[in-house]
C-alpha cells in the first residue's frame, strides 16, 4: 500500500521558466490503459508522490498498446476532467511536430493546429510547456520561433521547449526567440550518454534551460539488461549493493547527479515503482562510482 501522504516537495526541486517542479516527472508515453479510473489513480498518485511535471505528446498512443494518435492526451484529458483541482497541481507538458509517415512538420500552420488540437484533447486552456518533439529540417528556425511565440502570446502555452534537437538547432531557434528556450528533452541514461558528450547538456547549463531526460531506465532495458553491456549491469549492481538499494535507483541517481540537474521522466505505469524510484533522490554517488558507470557503459576507461 502506497502512502500518498508522503512529504512534498521531493528533495532537489528544479526550476522551469520560473516554476518549481519535482526532480522526477511522470511520462505518459505508455499511459495506454482504456480505464479512466485506472489512469486517474496513476496520474493523481504520481502527483501525490511529488511527480508534479507530467509529460505527454500528441503522438503518444500510436504504439505501446495505444489505440491511436492523440489517445494518451485524451486519456489524460479524461483524468483532468475526473479529478477536479489536479490540473492546477501539475506542470503540464506536451509536444507536437511529429507526423507519422512524413515524419516531421514544424511549419506555422501545422504546429499551430497541432497545439490547438492537443489542448482540445487535454481539455485545458493552456499547457505550461510546449515542445517541438523532433527537429523539422524543412522549417526555418525563424518561422518556428514566430509560431511558438504566437502560441505563447495567445496564452495557449506558457513556455517554449524542444526535444531531440542538436546544439546548433537549439542555438538557431534561440537566436530568433525573444525569450530563452525554457527546456530541452534529450534521451539521457546510463545506456544513452550522448547528450553529456555532444554539448546538449552543456548548452542547457549555459542557458539555464531545464533538462527533461527521457527513457531514464533505457525503456526498461536497465532492468532486463537487453542490449546493454554486461559490465554495466555488474557495475550498477555492485554500486546498488554498496548503497543497499536496487539497480533502478542507481541508474536514476546517475542521471540526477549530472550538474545540468535533469528532471527524470519516469515511464513506469506502476505506482509502487514510482514510489520506489524516489529512493534515488536520497542516494549520493561518489565521483568514482559515477565515473565507473560511464566506463562500464562505454566499455573503455576514461583517459
Ligand atoms: N522526447 C522523446 O522523443 C521521448 C522519447 C521516449 C520517451 N519520452 C518520454 O519519456 C518518458 C519515459 O520513457 P520510458 O517509458 O521509455 O522510460 P523508462 O523509465 O526508461 O522505462 C519505463 C519502462 O521500464 C519498465 N520497468 C521495468 N522495471 C521497472 C522498474 N523497476 N522501475 C521502473 N520502470 C520499470 C516499465 O514497465 P512498467 O510500466 O511495467 O513498470 C516501462 O515499460 C515517456 O513516458 C515520455 O514522456 C520522450
mmCIF file of C-alpha atoms and ligand atoms in Angstrom:
data_model
loop_
_atom_site.group_PDB
_atom_site.id
_atom_site.type_symbol
_atom_site.label_atom_id
_atom_site.label_comp_id
_atom_site.label_asym_id
_atom_site.label_seq_id
_atom_site.Cartn_x
_atom_site.Cartn_y
_atom_site.Cartn_z
ATOM 1 C CA UNK A 1 0.000 0.000 0.000
ATOM 2 C CA UNK A 2 1.469 3.340 -1.016
ATOM 3 C CA UNK A 3 1.391 6.230 1.379
ATOM 4 C CA UNK A 4 0.348 9.115 -0.846
ATOM 5 C CA UNK A 5 0.578 11.496 2.081
ATOM 6 C CA UNK A 6 4.375 11.327 1.807
ATOM 7 C CA UNK A 7 6.109 14.651 2.237
ATOM 8 C CA UNK A 8 6.195 17.153 -0.600
ATOM 9 C CA UNK A 9 8.038 18.509 -2.408
ATOM 10 C CA UNK A 10 10.646 15.927 -3.321
ATOM 11 C CA UNK A 11 14.193 16.916 -2.420
ATOM 12 C CA UNK A 12 16.068 18.679 -5.193
ATOM 13 C CA UNK A 13 13.258 20.568 -6.901
ATOM 14 C CA UNK A 14 14.027 22.071 -10.315
ATOM 15 C CA UNK A 15 13.065 25.334 -11.996
ATOM 16 C CA UNK A 16 11.418 25.613 -15.397
ATOM 17 C CA UNK A 17 10.519 29.069 -16.629
ATOM 18 C CA UNK A 18 10.418 30.265 -13.043
ATOM 19 C CA UNK A 19 8.180 27.409 -11.849
ATOM 20 C CA UNK A 20 9.358 24.823 -9.350
ATOM 21 C CA UNK A 21 8.797 21.155 -10.205
ATOM 22 C CA UNK A 22 9.895 17.871 -8.679
ATOM 23 C CA UNK A 23 13.116 16.200 -9.886
ATOM 24 C CA UNK A 24 11.075 13.191 -11.030
ATOM 25 C CA UNK A 25 8.398 13.656 -13.678
ATOM 26 C CA UNK A 26 5.728 11.293 -14.970
ATOM 27 C CA UNK A 27 5.841 10.323 -18.656
ATOM 28 C CA UNK A 28 2.606 9.467 -20.434
ATOM 29 C CA UNK A 29 4.005 7.642 -23.462
ATOM 30 C CA UNK A 30 2.838 4.336 -22.000
ATOM 31 C CA UNK A 31 -0.414 5.683 -20.495
ATOM 32 C CA UNK A 32 -2.475 3.466 -22.756
ATOM 33 C CA UNK A 33 -4.937 1.990 -20.291
ATOM 34 C CA UNK A 34 -8.523 2.310 -21.529
ATOM 35 C CA UNK A 35 -9.751 2.861 -17.979
ATOM 36 C CA UNK A 36 -10.083 6.488 -16.905
ATOM 37 C CA UNK A 37 -10.288 5.352 -13.279
ATOM 38 C CA UNK A 38 -7.033 3.425 -13.549
ATOM 39 C CA UNK A 39 -5.336 6.326 -15.342
ATOM 40 C CA UNK A 40 -6.679 8.748 -12.724
ATOM 41 C CA UNK A 41 -5.319 6.678 -9.859
ATOM 42 C CA UNK A 42 -1.958 6.580 -11.588
ATOM 43 C CA UNK A 43 -1.642 10.246 -12.575
ATOM 44 C CA UNK A 44 -3.071 11.600 -9.347
ATOM 45 C CA UNK A 45 -0.938 9.116 -7.404
ATOM 46 C CA UNK A 46 2.159 10.280 -9.263
ATOM 47 C CA UNK A 47 1.411 13.926 -8.454
ATOM 48 C CA UNK A 48 0.744 12.991 -4.821
ATOM 49 C CA UNK A 49 4.153 11.318 -4.759
ATOM 50 C CA UNK A 50 5.770 14.560 -5.905
ATOM 51 C CA UNK A 51 5.953 13.957 -9.675
ATOM 52 C CA UNK A 52 4.455 17.315 -10.466
ATOM 53 C CA UNK A 53 5.728 17.501 -14.047
ATOM 54 C CA UNK A 54 3.539 15.468 -16.398
ATOM 55 C CA UNK A 55 4.927 14.913 -19.894
ATOM 56 C CA UNK A 56 2.840 13.857 -22.874
ATOM 57 C CA UNK A 57 2.700 14.342 -26.661
ATOM 58 C CA UNK A 58 0.119 14.228 -29.401
ATOM 59 C CA UNK A 59 1.738 11.174 -30.966
ATOM 60 C CA UNK A 60 1.541 9.103 -27.756
ATOM 61 C CA UNK A 61 -0.959 6.292 -28.192
ATOM 62 C CA UNK A 62 0.197 5.222 -31.620
ATOM 63 C CA UNK A 63 2.346 2.499 -30.069
ATOM 64 C CA UNK A 64 2.739 0.832 -26.686
ATOM 65 C CA UNK A 65 -0.698 -0.731 -26.745
ATOM 66 C CA UNK A 66 -2.384 2.556 -27.522
ATOM 67 C CA UNK A 67 -5.326 2.783 -29.859
ATOM 68 C CA UNK A 68 -4.120 5.661 -31.970
ATOM 69 C CA UNK A 69 -2.981 9.223 -32.445
ATOM 70 C CA UNK A 70 -3.807 11.551 -29.546
ATOM 71 C CA UNK A 71 -5.245 8.859 -27.314
ATOM 72 C CA UNK A 72 -2.776 9.378 -24.435
ATOM 73 C CA UNK A 73 -3.642 13.095 -24.409
ATOM 74 C CA UNK A 74 -7.336 12.166 -24.485
ATOM 75 C CA UNK A 75 -6.867 9.801 -21.552
ATOM 76 C CA UNK A 76 -5.001 12.476 -19.609
ATOM 77 C CA UNK A 77 -7.789 14.916 -20.513
ATOM 78 C CA UNK A 78 -10.329 12.454 -19.118
ATOM 79 C CA UNK A 79 -8.260 12.213 -15.920
ATOM 80 C CA UNK A 80 -8.172 16.000 -15.553
ATOM 81 C CA UNK A 81 -11.931 16.148 -16.065
ATOM 82 C CA UNK A 82 -12.483 13.407 -13.484
ATOM 83 C CA UNK A 83 -10.181 14.831 -10.798
ATOM 84 C CA UNK A 84 -11.022 18.429 -10.061
ATOM 85 C CA UNK A 85 -8.080 20.548 -8.969
ATOM 86 C CA UNK A 86 -5.495 18.130 -10.391
ATOM 87 C CA UNK A 87 -4.620 20.363 -13.340
ATOM 88 C CA UNK A 88 -3.571 23.170 -11.001
ATOM 89 C CA UNK A 89 -1.251 20.840 -9.090
ATOM 90 C CA UNK A 90 0.793 19.854 -12.134
ATOM 91 C CA UNK A 91 3.226 21.358 -14.609
ATOM 92 C CA UNK A 92 1.734 20.081 -17.860
ATOM 93 C CA UNK A 93 3.982 19.481 -20.853
ATOM 94 C CA UNK A 94 3.021 18.360 -24.334
ATOM 95 C CA UNK A 95 4.846 18.068 -27.619
ATOM 96 C CA UNK A 96 3.984 18.346 -31.298
ATOM 97 C CA UNK A 97 5.618 18.273 -34.703
ATOM 98 C CA UNK A 98 5.820 14.529 -35.387
ATOM 99 C CA UNK A 99 3.591 13.467 -38.271
ATOM 100 C CA UNK A 100 3.646 9.697 -38.876
ATOM 101 C CA UNK A 101 4.504 8.916 -42.467
ATOM 102 C CA UNK A 102 6.027 12.370 -43.110
ATOM 103 C CA UNK A 103 7.626 12.312 -40.428
ATOM 104 C CA UNK A 104 8.070 15.926 -39.161
ATOM 105 C CA UNK A 105 6.276 19.231 -39.666
ATOM 106 C CA UNK A 106 7.007 22.386 -37.700
ATOM 107 C CA UNK A 107 5.519 24.750 -40.263
ATOM 108 C CA UNK A 108 3.436 27.549 -38.771
ATOM 109 C CA UNK A 109 0.051 26.227 -39.856
ATOM 110 C CA UNK A 110 0.773 22.665 -38.816
ATOM 111 C CA UNK A 111 2.369 23.367 -35.428
ATOM 112 C CA UNK A 112 -0.400 25.837 -34.561
ATOM 113 C CA UNK A 113 -3.135 23.348 -35.402
ATOM 114 C CA UNK A 114 -1.256 20.560 -33.586
ATOM 115 C CA UNK A 115 -1.010 22.624 -30.411
ATOM 116 C CA UNK A 116 -4.680 23.653 -30.583
ATOM 117 C CA UNK A 117 -5.683 20.005 -31.080
ATOM 118 C CA UNK A 118 -3.571 18.938 -28.082
ATOM 119 C CA UNK A 119 -5.310 21.491 -25.869
ATOM 120 C CA UNK A 120 -8.717 20.241 -27.052
ATOM 121 C CA UNK A 121 -7.814 16.633 -26.275
ATOM 122 C CA UNK A 122 -6.379 17.568 -22.890
ATOM 123 C CA UNK A 123 -9.400 19.767 -22.153
ATOM 124 C CA UNK A 124 -7.195 22.598 -20.921
ATOM 125 C CA UNK A 125 -6.833 26.239 -21.895
ATOM 126 C CA UNK A 126 -3.070 26.167 -21.879
ATOM 127 C CA UNK A 127 -0.071 23.935 -21.270
ATOM 128 C CA UNK A 128 2.827 25.033 -19.093
ATOM 129 C CA UNK A 129 5.415 23.957 -21.651
ATOM 130 C CA UNK A 130 5.063 23.134 -25.344
ATOM 131 C CA UNK A 131 7.962 21.352 -27.016
ATOM 132 C CA UNK A 132 8.836 20.744 -30.644
ATOM 133 C CA UNK A 133 9.122 16.962 -30.474
ATOM 134 C CA UNK A 134 11.805 16.488 -33.124
ATOM 135 C CA UNK A 135 13.598 18.959 -35.386
ATOM 136 C CA UNK A 136 11.921 19.606 -38.736
ATOM 137 C CA UNK A 137 14.799 20.104 -41.178
ATOM 138 C CA UNK A 138 12.434 21.803 -43.641
ATOM 139 C CA UNK A 139 11.286 24.570 -41.295
ATOM 140 C CA UNK A 140 13.352 27.734 -40.899
ATOM 141 C CA UNK A 141 14.049 28.436 -37.205
ATOM 142 C CA UNK A 142 12.766 31.994 -37.631
ATOM 143 C CA UNK A 143 9.362 30.614 -38.646
ATOM 144 C CA UNK A 144 9.331 28.053 -35.833
ATOM 145 C CA UNK A 145 10.190 30.799 -33.333
ATOM 146 C CA UNK A 146 7.431 33.043 -34.687
ATOM 147 C CA UNK A 147 4.897 30.203 -34.417
ATOM 148 C CA UNK A 148 5.870 29.315 -30.861
ATOM 149 C CA UNK A 149 5.817 32.960 -29.762
ATOM 150 C CA UNK A 150 2.421 33.392 -31.340
ATOM 151 C CA UNK A 151 1.091 30.384 -29.378
ATOM 152 C CA UNK A 152 2.567 31.921 -26.246
ATOM 153 C CA UNK A 153 1.170 35.381 -26.987
ATOM 154 C CA UNK A 154 -2.285 33.826 -27.440
ATOM 155 C CA UNK A 155 -1.906 32.287 -23.954
ATOM 156 C CA UNK A 156 -2.021 28.701 -25.238
ATOM 157 C CA UNK A 157 1.456 27.839 -23.963
ATOM 158 C CA UNK A 158 3.422 29.339 -21.097
ATOM 159 C CA UNK A 159 6.925 28.302 -22.066
ATOM 160 C CA UNK A 160 8.792 27.054 -25.127
ATOM 161 C CA UNK A 161 10.957 23.939 -25.378
ATOM 162 C CA UNK A 162 12.493 21.496 -27.841
ATOM 163 C CA UNK A 163 13.168 17.776 -27.772
ATOM 164 C CA UNK A 164 15.859 15.767 -29.577
ATOM 165 C CA UNK A 165 17.462 18.916 -31.011
ATOM 166 C CA UNK A 166 21.184 19.308 -31.588
ATOM 167 C CA UNK A 167 23.139 22.148 -30.010
ATOM 168 C CA UNK A 168 23.176 24.155 -33.235
ATOM 169 C CA UNK A 169 19.459 23.593 -33.819
ATOM 170 C CA UNK A 170 18.725 24.983 -30.353
ATOM 171 C CA UNK A 171 21.099 27.878 -30.991
ATOM 172 C CA UNK A 172 19.464 28.720 -34.319
ATOM 173 C CA UNK A 173 15.974 28.691 -32.816
ATOM 174 C CA UNK A 174 17.135 30.664 -29.788
ATOM 175 C CA UNK A 175 18.551 33.416 -31.983
ATOM 176 C CA UNK A 176 15.020 34.202 -33.238
ATOM 177 C CA UNK A 177 13.198 33.810 -29.909
ATOM 178 C CA UNK A 178 12.509 36.743 -27.621
ATOM 179 C CA UNK A 179 12.858 34.508 -24.546
ATOM 180 C CA UNK A 180 15.159 31.655 -23.554
ATOM 181 C CA UNK A 181 14.335 28.095 -24.561
ATOM 182 C CA UNK A 182 12.870 27.020 -21.218
ATOM 183 C CA UNK A 183 13.582 23.313 -21.525
ATOM 184 C CA UNK A 184 15.127 20.643 -23.680
ATOM 185 C CA UNK A 185 14.239 16.948 -23.742
ATOM 186 C CA UNK A 186 17.089 14.627 -24.746
ATOM 187 C CA UNK A 187 17.496 10.918 -24.141
ATOM 188 C CA UNK A 188 19.870 10.534 -21.217
ATOM 189 C CA UNK A 189 20.530 7.461 -19.102
ATOM 190 C CA UNK A 190 23.328 5.099 -18.101
ATOM 191 C CA UNK A 191 22.816 3.485 -21.511
ATOM 192 C CA UNK A 192 22.491 6.711 -23.538
ATOM 193 C CA UNK A 193 25.283 9.116 -22.729
ATOM 194 C CA UNK A 194 25.469 11.154 -25.941
ATOM 195 C CA UNK A 195 23.790 14.287 -24.529
ATOM 196 C CA UNK A 196 26.566 14.517 -21.974
ATOM 197 C CA UNK A 197 29.248 14.478 -24.656
ATOM 198 C CA UNK A 198 27.766 16.262 -27.681
ATOM 199 C CA UNK A 199 27.229 19.599 -25.950
ATOM 200 C CA UNK A 200 23.466 19.263 -25.418
ATOM 201 C CA UNK A 201 23.671 19.258 -21.616
ATOM 202 C CA UNK A 202 26.474 21.863 -21.626
ATOM 203 C CA UNK A 203 24.283 24.206 -23.652
ATOM 204 C CA UNK A 204 21.381 23.687 -21.246
ATOM 205 C CA UNK A 205 23.646 24.643 -18.344
ATOM 206 C CA UNK A 206 24.950 27.659 -20.280
ATOM 207 C CA UNK A 207 21.437 28.967 -20.962
ATOM 208 C CA UNK A 208 19.855 27.588 -17.770
ATOM 209 C CA UNK A 209 17.352 25.522 -19.707
ATOM 210 C CA UNK A 210 15.675 22.737 -17.782
ATOM 211 C CA UNK A 211 16.592 19.228 -18.938
ATOM 212 C CA UNK A 212 13.889 16.562 -19.168
ATOM 213 C CA UNK A 213 15.632 13.193 -19.527
ATOM 214 C CA UNK A 214 13.602 10.700 -21.497
ATOM 215 C CA UNK A 215 13.814 6.916 -21.040
ATOM 216 C CA UNK A 216 15.963 7.245 -17.889
ATOM 217 C CA UNK A 217 15.906 3.451 -17.481
ATOM 218 C CA UNK A 218 16.532 2.920 -21.200
ATOM 219 C CA UNK A 219 12.894 1.964 -21.607
ATOM 220 C CA UNK A 220 13.234 -0.800 -19.008
ATOM 221 C CA UNK A 221 16.410 -2.303 -20.524
ATOM 222 C CA UNK A 222 18.344 -1.304 -17.399
ATOM 223 C CA UNK A 223 16.224 -3.945 -15.673
ATOM 224 C CA UNK A 224 16.257 -6.633 -18.370
ATOM 225 C CA UNK A 225 19.839 -5.976 -19.449
ATOM 226 C CA UNK A 226 18.759 -6.324 -23.097
ATOM 227 C CA UNK A 227 21.282 -4.710 -25.441
ATOM 228 C CA UNK A 228 23.350 -3.363 -22.528
ATOM 229 C CA UNK A 229 26.938 -4.287 -21.790
ATOM 230 C CA UNK A 230 27.083 -6.981 -19.112
ATOM 231 C CA UNK A 231 29.771 -4.943 -17.371
ATOM 232 C CA UNK A 232 27.343 -2.046 -16.970
ATOM 233 C CA UNK A 233 24.794 -4.270 -15.248
ATOM 234 C CA UNK A 234 27.507 -5.692 -12.985
ATOM 235 C CA UNK A 235 28.779 -2.241 -12.009
ATOM 236 C CA UNK A 236 25.241 -0.956 -11.350
ATOM 237 C CA UNK A 237 24.533 -3.997 -9.179
ATOM 238 C CA UNK A 238 27.791 -3.644 -7.287
ATOM 239 C CA UNK A 239 27.081 0.033 -6.517
ATOM 240 C CA UNK A 240 23.472 -0.828 -5.648
ATOM 241 C CA UNK A 241 24.639 -3.423 -3.117
ATOM 242 C CA UNK A 242 27.014 -0.902 -1.551
ATOM 243 C CA UNK A 243 24.149 1.588 -1.107
ATOM 244 C CA UNK A 244 21.647 -1.119 -0.126
ATOM 245 C CA UNK A 245 19.251 -0.152 -2.925
ATOM 246 C CA UNK A 246 18.251 -1.677 -6.256
ATOM 247 C CA UNK A 247 19.742 -1.184 -9.723
ATOM 248 C CA UNK A 248 16.914 1.153 -10.746
ATOM 249 C CA UNK A 249 17.774 3.623 -8.014
ATOM 250 C CA UNK A 250 21.423 3.711 -9.025
ATOM 251 C CA UNK A 251 20.574 4.234 -12.710
ATOM 252 C CA UNK A 252 18.253 7.114 -11.810
ATOM 253 C CA UNK A 253 20.684 8.656 -9.333
ATOM 254 C CA UNK A 254 23.334 8.655 -12.075
ATOM 255 C CA UNK A 255 21.097 10.875 -14.244
ATOM 256 C CA UNK A 256 20.037 13.072 -11.327
ATOM 257 C CA UNK A 257 23.670 13.670 -10.326
ATOM 258 C CA UNK A 258 24.612 15.417 -13.578
ATOM 259 C CA UNK A 259 25.185 19.134 -12.920
ATOM 260 C CA UNK A 260 22.553 20.060 -15.532
ATOM 261 C CA UNK A 261 20.127 18.817 -12.851
ATOM 262 C CA UNK A 262 17.937 16.753 -15.160
ATOM 263 C CA UNK A 263 14.308 16.075 -14.412
ATOM 264 C CA UNK A 264 13.891 12.327 -14.810
ATOM 265 C CA UNK A 265 10.809 11.355 -16.833
ATOM 266 C CA UNK A 266 9.717 8.037 -15.370
ATOM 267 C CA UNK A 267 7.853 5.816 -17.779
ATOM 268 C CA UNK A 268 6.565 3.132 -15.432
ATOM 269 C CA UNK A 269 2.811 2.729 -15.176
ATOM 270 C CA UNK A 270 3.007 1.278 -11.684
ATOM 271 C CA UNK A 271 2.608 3.444 -8.596
ATOM 272 C CA UNK A 272 4.689 1.085 -6.478
ATOM 273 C CA UNK A 273 7.597 1.541 -8.899
ATOM 274 C CA UNK A 274 7.154 5.323 -8.900
ATOM 275 C CA UNK A 275 7.234 5.232 -5.128
ATOM 276 C CA UNK A 276 10.360 3.037 -5.161
ATOM 277 C CA UNK A 277 12.071 5.327 -7.679
ATOM 278 C CA UNK A 278 12.032 8.123 -5.108
ATOM 279 C CA UNK A 279 14.810 6.239 -3.315
ATOM 280 C CA UNK A 280 17.127 7.576 -5.986
ATOM 281 C CA UNK A 281 16.744 11.064 -4.551
ATOM 282 C CA UNK A 282 18.470 10.053 -1.348
ATOM 283 C CA UNK A 283 21.491 8.460 -2.976
ATOM 284 C CA UNK A 284 24.769 10.283 -3.187
ATOM 285 C CA UNK A 285 27.034 8.527 -5.643
ATOM 286 C CA UNK A 286 30.739 9.060 -5.129
ATOM 287 C CA UNK A 287 32.708 10.565 -8.021
ATOM 288 C CA UNK A 288 34.426 7.218 -8.527
ATOM 289 C CA UNK A 289 31.084 5.396 -8.665
ATOM 290 C CA UNK A 290 29.622 7.910 -11.136
ATOM 291 C CA UNK A 291 32.610 7.711 -13.489
ATOM 292 C CA UNK A 292 32.747 3.915 -13.202
ATOM 293 C CA UNK A 293 29.223 3.763 -14.627
ATOM 294 C CA UNK A 294 30.373 5.727 -17.682
ATOM 295 C CA UNK A 295 33.350 3.430 -18.177
ATOM 296 C CA UNK A 296 31.179 0.333 -17.849
ATOM 297 C CA UNK A 297 28.580 1.756 -20.243
ATOM 298 C CA UNK A 298 31.121 2.719 -22.884
ATOM 299 C CA UNK A 299 33.434 -0.228 -22.367
ATOM 300 C CA UNK A 300 36.573 1.887 -22.330
ATOM 301 C CA UNK A 301 38.411 3.516 -19.457
ATOM 302 C CA UNK A 302 38.244 7.283 -19.223
ATOM 303 C CA UNK A 303 41.584 8.780 -20.264
HETATM 304 N N1 LIG B 1 11.007 13.201 -26.387
HETATM 305 C C1 LIG B 1 11.081 11.978 -26.844
HETATM 306 O O1 LIG B 1 11.433 11.736 -28.004
HETATM 307 C C2 LIG B 1 10.737 10.840 -25.924
HETATM 308 C C3 LIG B 1 11.019 9.512 -26.303
HETATM 309 C C4 LIG B 1 10.690 8.494 -25.395
HETATM 310 C C5 LIG B 1 10.120 8.799 -24.159
HETATM 311 N N2 LIG B 1 9.843 10.108 -23.848
HETATM 312 C C6 LIG B 1 9.262 10.477 -22.538
HETATM 313 O O2 LIG B 1 9.986 9.785 -21.522
HETATM 314 C C7 LIG B 1 9.058 9.063 -20.717
HETATM 315 C C8 LIG B 1 9.722 7.852 -20.139
HETATM 316 O O3 LIG B 1 10.173 6.986 -21.175
HETATM 317 P P1 LIG B 1 10.217 5.423 -20.913
HETATM 318 O O4 LIG B 1 8.845 4.937 -20.667
HETATM 319 O O5 LIG B 1 10.989 4.808 -22.005
HETATM 320 O O6 LIG B 1 11.050 5.431 -19.526
HETATM 321 P P2 LIG B 1 11.831 4.388 -18.661
HETATM 322 O O7 LIG B 1 11.542 4.786 -17.254
HETATM 323 O O8 LIG B 1 13.238 4.328 -19.129
HETATM 324 O O9 LIG B 1 11.192 2.953 -18.972
HETATM 325 C C9 LIG B 1 9.934 2.593 -18.488
HETATM 326 C C10 LIG B 1 9.717 1.131 -18.768
HETATM 327 O O10 LIG B 1 10.538 0.371 -17.885
HETATM 328 C C11 LIG B 1 9.747 -0.634 -17.277
HETATM 329 N N3 LIG B 1 10.269 -1.035 -15.966
HETATM 330 C C12 LIG B 1 10.630 -2.286 -15.654
HETATM 331 N N4 LIG B 1 11.039 -2.366 -14.387
HETATM 332 C C13 LIG B 1 10.941 -1.137 -13.860
HETATM 333 C C14 LIG B 1 11.233 -0.593 -12.589
HETATM 334 N N5 LIG B 1 11.718 -1.339 -11.579
HETATM 335 N N6 LIG B 1 11.005 0.722 -12.386
HETATM 336 C C15 LIG B 1 10.545 1.472 -13.373
HETATM 337 N N7 LIG B 1 10.244 1.015 -14.637
HETATM 338 C C16 LIG B 1 10.448 -0.284 -14.874
HETATM 339 C C17 LIG B 1 8.377 -0.018 -17.206
HETATM 340 O O11 LIG B 1 7.403 -1.058 -17.105
HETATM 341 P P3 LIG B 1 6.166 -0.939 -16.044
HETATM 342 O O12 LIG B 1 5.244 0.098 -16.573
HETATM 343 O O13 LIG B 1 5.603 -2.324 -16.073
HETATM 344 O O14 LIG B 1 6.757 -0.589 -14.708
HETATM 345 C C18 LIG B 1 8.287 0.705 -18.526
HETATM 346 O O15 LIG B 1 7.884 -0.176 -19.570
HETATM 347 C C19 LIG B 1 7.888 8.777 -21.672
HETATM 348 O O16 LIG B 1 6.690 8.478 -20.995
HETATM 349 C C20 LIG B 1 7.806 10.083 -22.411
HETATM 350 O O17 LIG B 1 7.119 11.037 -21.622
HETATM 351 C C21 LIG B 1 10.161 11.115 -24.698
#
